[in-house]
C-alpha positions in Angstrom: 0.0 0.0 0.0 2.8 2.4 0.8 4.3 1.7 -2.6 1.1 2.8 -4.3 0.9 6.0 -2.2 4.5 6.8 -2.9 4.0 6.3 -6.6 0.9 8.5 -6.7 2.7 11.2 -4.8 5.6 11.1 -7.2 3.3 11.3 -10.2 1.4 14.3 -8.6 4.7 16.1 -7.9 6.1 15.4 -11.4 2.9 15.5 -13.5 4.6 17.0 -16.6 7.2 14.4 -16.8 4.7 11.7 -16.1 2.4 12.9 -18.8 5.3 13.1 -21.3 6.4 9.6 -20.3 2.9 8.2 -20.8 2.7 9.7 -24.3 6.1 8.2 -25.2 5.2 4.8 -23.9 1.8 4.8 -25.7 3.4 6.0 -29.0 6.2 3.3 -28.7 3.6 0.6 -28.0 1.5 1.7 -31.0 4.6 1.9 -33.3 5.8 -1.5 -32.2 2.4 -3.1 -32.7 2.1 -1.6 -36.2 5.6 -2.7 -37.1 5.0 -6.3 -36.2 1.5 -6.3 -37.8 3.1 -4.9 -41.0 5.9 -7.6 -41.0 3.3 -10.3 -40.4 1.1 -9.0 -43.3 4.1 -8.7 -45.7 5.2 -12.3 -44.9 1.8 -13.6 -46.0 1.9 -11.6 -49.3 5.5 -12.7 -49.9 4.5 -16.3 -49.6 1.7 -15.8 -52.1 4.0 -14.1 -54.5 6.7 -16.8 -54.1 4.3 -19.4 -55.3 4.2 -17.8 -58.8 8.0 -17.5 -58.8 8.4 -21.2 -58.1 6.3 -22.2 -61.2 8.3 -23.7 -64.0 8.1 -22.3 -67.5 9.4 -23.8 -70.8 13.0 -22.8 -71.8 11.6 -21.3 -75.0 9.4 -18.9 -73.1 10.8 -15.7 -71.7 9.9 -14.5 -68.2 7.2 -12.0 -67.9 8.4 -8.4 -68.4 6.8 -5.2 -67.0 7.9 -1.6 -66.8 7.3 0.4 -63.7 7.0 4.2 -64.1 8.0 5.4 -60.7 7.6 9.0 -59.6 10.1 9.4 -56.7 8.8 12.8 -55.8 5.2 11.6 -55.1 3.8 11.8 -51.6 6.5 14.2 -50.4 9.3 11.9 -51.7 8.0 8.8 -49.8 6.9 7.0 -52.9 10.2 5.4 -53.8 10.8 4.1 -50.2 7.4 2.6 -50.0 7.7 1.0 -53.4 11.0 -0.7 -52.4 9.5 -1.9 -49.1 6.1 -3.1 -50.0 5.9 -3.6 -53.8 9.3 -4.5 -55.3 9.9 -7.6 -53.1 6.6 -9.1 -54.3 7.4 -8.5 -58.0 10.8 -10.1 -57.7 9.6 -13.1 -55.7 7.0 -13.7 -58.4 9.9 -14.1 -60.9 8.8 -11.0 -63.0 11.4 -9.2 -65.0 11.0 -5.6 -63.7 12.3 -2.5 -65.4 12.0 0.6 -63.3 12.0 4.0 -65.0 12.0 7.1 -62.7 10.4 10.3 -63.8 12.3 13.5 -63.1 10.0 16.3 -64.2 6.4 17.1 -65.0 5.4 15.6 -68.4 8.3 13.1 -68.3 6.0 10.1 -67.9 4.0 11.2 -71.0 7.2 11.5 -73.1 8.4 8.1 -71.9 5.3 6.4 -73.4 6.3 7.6 -76.8 9.4 5.5 -76.9 8.4 2.6 -74.6 8.6 -0.8 -76.4 8.6 -4.5 -75.3 6.8 -4.3 -72.0 3.9 -6.7 -71.4 2.4 -4.3 -68.9 2.9 -0.8 -67.5 2.7 -0.3 -63.7 2.3 3.3 -62.5 3.9 3.9 -59.1 2.7 7.3 -58.2 -0.4 9.5 -57.9 -3.1 10.7 -60.2 -0.8 13.0 -62.1 1.6 10.3 -63.1 -1.2 7.9 -64.1 -2.8 10.6 -66.2 0.4 11.3 -68.0 1.0 7.6 -68.7 -2.6 7.1 -70.1 -2.3 10.2 -72.2 1.1 9.3 -73.6 0.0 5.7 -74.3 -3.2 6.6 -76.1 -1.5 9.3 -78.1 1.1 6.9 -79.3 -1.3 4.1 -80.2 -4.0 6.5 -81.6 -6.6 4.8 -79.3 -6.0 1.4 -81.0 -7.2 -1.1 -78.4 -5.2 -3.9 -80.0 -2.0 -1.9 -79.4 -2.6 -1.2 -75.8 -1.0 -3.1 -72.9 -2.6 -3.5 -69.4 -1.9 -0.9 -66.8 -1.4 -1.4 -63.1 -1.6 1.4 -60.5 0.3 1.4 -57.2 -1.4 4.1 -55.0 1.8 5.8 -53.9 0.9 9.5 -54.5 -0.7 12.2 -52.5 -3.9 12.0 -54.7 -4.9 8.5 -55.7 -8.5 8.7 -56.9 -8.3 5.6 -59.1 -5.9 3.8 -56.8 -8.1 4.2 -53.8 -11.2 3.3 -55.8 -9.6 0.0 -56.8 -7.5 -0.6 -53.6 -9.0 1.4 -50.7 -7.1 2.0 -47.5 -6.9 4.9 -45.0 -4.8 3.8 -41.9 -1.1 2.9 -42.2 -1.7 -0.8 -42.1 -4.6 -0.5 -44.6 -2.3 1.5 -47.0 0.3 -1.3 -46.8 -2.5 -3.8 -47.6 -3.7 -1.7 -50.6 -0.2 -1.5 -52.0 0.3 -5.3 -51.6 -3.1 -6.0 -53.2 -2.3 -3.7 -56.1 1.0 -5.5 -56.6 -0.6 -8.9 -56.4 -3.2 -7.9 -58.9 -0.3 -7.3 -61.4 1.3 -10.6 -60.5 -2.0 -12.6 -60.7 -3.0 -10.7 -63.9 -6.5 -9.9 -62.6 -7.9 -7.1 -64.8 -11.0 -5.4 -66.1 -11.8 -2.9 -68.8 -12.2 0.7 -67.8 -13.6 3.8 -69.5 -11.4 6.7 -70.7 -12.3 10.3 -71.5 -10.8 12.1 -74.5 -10.7 15.8 -73.8 -10.1 18.2 -76.7 -9.9 21.9 -76.8 -12.5 23.2 -79.2 -11.4 25.3 -82.2 -7.8 24.2 -81.8 -7.0 21.4 -84.1 -3.2 21.5 -83.4 -3.6 20.8 -79.7 -3.3 17.1 -78.9 -6.1 15.6 -76.7 -5.7 14.9 -73.0 -7.0 11.6 -71.6 -8.5 11.1 -68.1 -10.0 8.1 -66.3 -11.5 9.6 -63.1 -13.0 13.1 -63.0 -13.2 16.7 -64.0 -13.9 19.4 -61.4 -14.8 23.1 -61.7 -16.0 25.5 -59.0 -15.6 26.6 -55.4 -15.0 23.2 -53.9 -12.4 22.4 -56.5 -10.6 25.7 -55.8 -10.7 25.0 -52.0 -9.3 21.5 -52.4 -6.1 22.6 -54.2 -5.3 25.0 -51.3 -5.1 22.2 -48.6 -1.3 22.2 -48.4 -1.4 25.9 -47.6 -2.7 24.9 -44.2 0.0 22.4 -43.4 0.3 23.8 -39.9 -3.0 22.0 -39.0 -1.5 18.6 -39.8 -4.1 16.0 -40.6 -6.9 18.6 -40.0 -5.7 20.8 -42.9 -8.2 19.3 -45.3 -11.0 20.6 -43.0 -9.3 23.9 -42.3 -9.3 24.8 -46.0 -13.1 25.0 -46.1 -13.2 27.2 -43.0 -10.7 29.7 -44.3 -11.8 29.8 -47.9 -15.5 29.8 -47.5 -15.7 33.5 -47.6 -13.0 34.3 -50.3 -14.1 35.8 -53.6 -11.1 34.2 -55.3 -13.0 30.9 -55.5 -15.1 30.1 -58.6 -18.5 30.8 -57.0 -20.2 31.6 -60.3 -19.4 29.0 -63.0 -21.5 29.8 -66.1 -21.4 27.6 -69.2 -23.3 26.4 -72.2 -23.6 22.6 -72.3 -24.2 20.4 -75.4 -24.4 16.7 -74.7 -25.7 13.4 -76.0 -27.3 10.6 -74.0 -25.5 7.4 -73.0 -25.5 4.5 -75.4 -24.5 0.9 -74.9 -23.0 0.7 -78.3 -24.1 1.4 -81.9 -22.8 2.4 -85.3 -22.6 6.0 -84.3 -20.5 5.2 -81.3 -18.1 3.2 -83.5 -17.7 6.3 -85.7 -17.1 8.6 -82.7 -14.4 6.3 -81.3 -12.6 6.1 -84.6 -12.2 9.7 -85.6 -8.5 9.5 -84.9 -6.4 8.9 -88.1 -4.6 5.6 -88.6 -1.0 5.9 -87.6 0.2 3.1 -89.9 -1.0 2.3 -93.4 -1.4 -1.4 -92.6 -3.8 -0.7 -89.7 -6.6 -0.3 -92.3 -6.3 -4.0 -93.1 -6.4 -5.3 -89.5 -9.4 -7.6 -89.0 -12.0 -6.0 -86.7 -13.1 -7.9 -83.6 -16.6 -9.3 -83.0 -17.7 -6.4 -80.7 -16.8 -3.8 -83.3 -18.7 -5.7 -86.0 -21.7 -6.1 -83.7 -21.8 -2.3 -82.9 -21.5 -1.3 -86.5 -24.8 -3.2 -87.2 -26.8 -1.6 -84.5 -28.7 1.6 -85.2 -29.7 3.8 -82.3 -31.5 6.9 -83.5 -31.4 8.5 -80.0 -27.6 8.3 -79.9 -27.3 11.3 -82.3 -29.7 13.5 -80.3 -28.0 16.5 -78.7 -29.3 18.4 -75.7 -28.4 22.1 -75.1 -28.7 24.0 -71.9 -27.1 26.8 -69.9 -26.0 26.4 -66.3 -24.9 28.7 -63.5 -23.4 26.9 -60.5 -20.8 27.0 -57.8 -20.0 23.3 -58.2 -19.5 21.3 -61.4 -18.3 17.7 -61.1 -18.0 15.1 -63.8 -17.2 11.5 -62.9 -16.6 8.4 -64.9 -18.2 5.0 -64.0 -14.7 3.9 -62.9 -15.2 6.1 -59.8 -19.0 5.9 -59.3 -18.8 2.1 -59.1 -16.1 -0.6 -58.9 -18.3 -3.1 -60.6 -18.5 -3.5 -64.4 -21.7 -1.8 -65.7 -23.5 -2.5 -69.0 -23.7 1.1 -70.1 -20.7 3.4 -69.8 -21.5 7.0 -69.2 -20.3 10.4 -68.0 -21.9 11.3 -64.7 -22.4 15.1 -64.4 -23.4 16.6 -61.1 -24.4 20.3 -61.0 -24.4 21.9 -57.6 -26.5 24.8 -56.3 -26.1 28.3 -57.8 -25.3 29.8 -54.4 -23.9 28.3 -51.2 -24.0 29.8 -47.7 -20.8 29.9 -45.7 -21.7 27.2 -43.1 -23.3 25.0 -45.7 -20.1 25.2 -47.8 -18.1 24.0 -44.8 -20.5 21.2 -44.0 -20.6 19.9 -47.6 -16.8 20.2 -47.9 -16.3 18.1 -44.8 -18.7 15.5 -46.2 -16.5 15.2 -49.2 -13.4 14.7 -47.1 -15.2 11.9 -45.2 -15.8 10.1 -48.5 -19.5 11.1 -48.6 -21.3 12.6 -51.6 -22.1 16.4 -51.6 -25.6 17.6 -52.2 -26.3 18.4 -55.9 -29.1 20.2 -57.6 -29.1 18.1 -60.7 -27.5 15.0 -62.2 -27.0 14.4 -66.0 -25.8 11.3 -67.8 -24.0 11.7 -71.1 -21.8 10.0 -73.7 -20.3 13.2 -75.2 -20.2 16.6 -73.7 -19.2 20.1 -74.9 -18.5 22.8 -72.3 -18.6 26.4 -73.5 -17.5 28.4 -70.4 -18.6 32.0 -70.0 -15.9 33.6 -67.9 -14.5 37.1 -67.7 -11.1 37.5 -69.5 -9.5 39.1 -66.5 -10.5 36.3 -64.1 -8.5 33.1 -63.9 -10.4 29.9 -63.6 -9.2 26.3 -63.6 -10.4 22.8 -64.2 -9.0 19.9 -62.3 -8.7 16.9 -64.7 -7.7 13.8 -62.7 -6.4 16.3 -60.1 -4.2 18.1 -62.6 -4.7 21.8 -63.2 -5.9 23.0 -66.7 -7.0 26.5 -67.7 -10.8 26.7 -68.2 -11.4 26.7 -72.0 -14.1 25.4 -74.3 -13.6 21.6 -74.4 -15.2 18.6 -75.9 -15.3 15.4 -73.8 -15.8 12.1 -75.5 -16.3 8.8 -73.6 -14.3 5.9 -74.9 -16.0 2.9 -73.2 -14.0 0.0 -71.9 -10.9 1.0 -73.8 -8.1 0.3 -71.2 -7.4 -2.9 -69.3 -6.4 -2.2 -65.7 -5.3 -4.6 -63.0 -7.8 -4.8 -60.1 -9.0 -7.0 -57.2 -11.2 -10.0 -57.8 -14.1 -8.5 -55.8 -14.3 -5.5 -58.2 -14.9 -7.6 -61.3 
């Protein structure tokens, strides 16, 4: 009893040191537990990967070869370390011939795709920006020829991982390791599905090459607030909530997005869709003689009179969001479509904060209207002196008149079995 009393008196007289020691002990315990949990988890995945590496192949068959496009600057320069700890060991244990190419500047991944040859698959180790550059470079080089495209894998190693988190979700540290291991195993096990792609062209500018995206396009006040998150780094993990508090009253945000829309309804596939997807010129003379697949022949024989119908309307909103079916649902859907969400014309300060926080928690914001489309033209009506920006797959682009064409199920992407 005297020991307990003496200990209590010591703690009371030295409460600052005791509190500090308690915090250190708690953090050490949590760190140690997470370390052993991670090691145990990686051991399980390594054993799974090793089973593929132990399989025999004929001497006349070369080992599988993939190219990893690694952005070492992604996620505050943590991407390379995490790739080497959680992804590279699995690929090597599976007996895959891995070529790692590191990007060194913005646009480098796009240019790499123009000269890349011989890879059976491309794995993007980075965030949305790196993935967008790889997809754009690959589709520009192949002129959207599905027969010339190789499967793409994504390792969610960046700060923004819209597609990666959709395919391999994970928030806590252990869950992130699990998502990286699952993404790597999807490449090893060659589990894949077809995903939609958006072709984005600047209107009245034939010399400008198209940009390709696979997740979303954002425009408006919420988009402008999202890109300012890092300005509030002093708040740590709460900075994503602080950005809505401090920007909810700023006039610099795009509160008044006015545009003329021209769009066509979704279509499951017809002769008109076939023509829309094949407006790109043939890059090689012999491509004109390549035999068409059964799906192409089937679509060419279907006539859908509603596919050509165009709808015009004007909008004024503070929140414009366009999502592909890749993000709306992980499951393969029969009809690919562009999902357009138009928010209210005006937003009160506290409602702006509340809706922004819902977004950060993974919930859907309130929208005034939803539109489904196959093609979409956006004619923005903005003042010349005011800067305004789109976010296309979380990359900034100046707001200009654009045409967005959906290319259904064009790319093959590695995924988990439960998303098929």
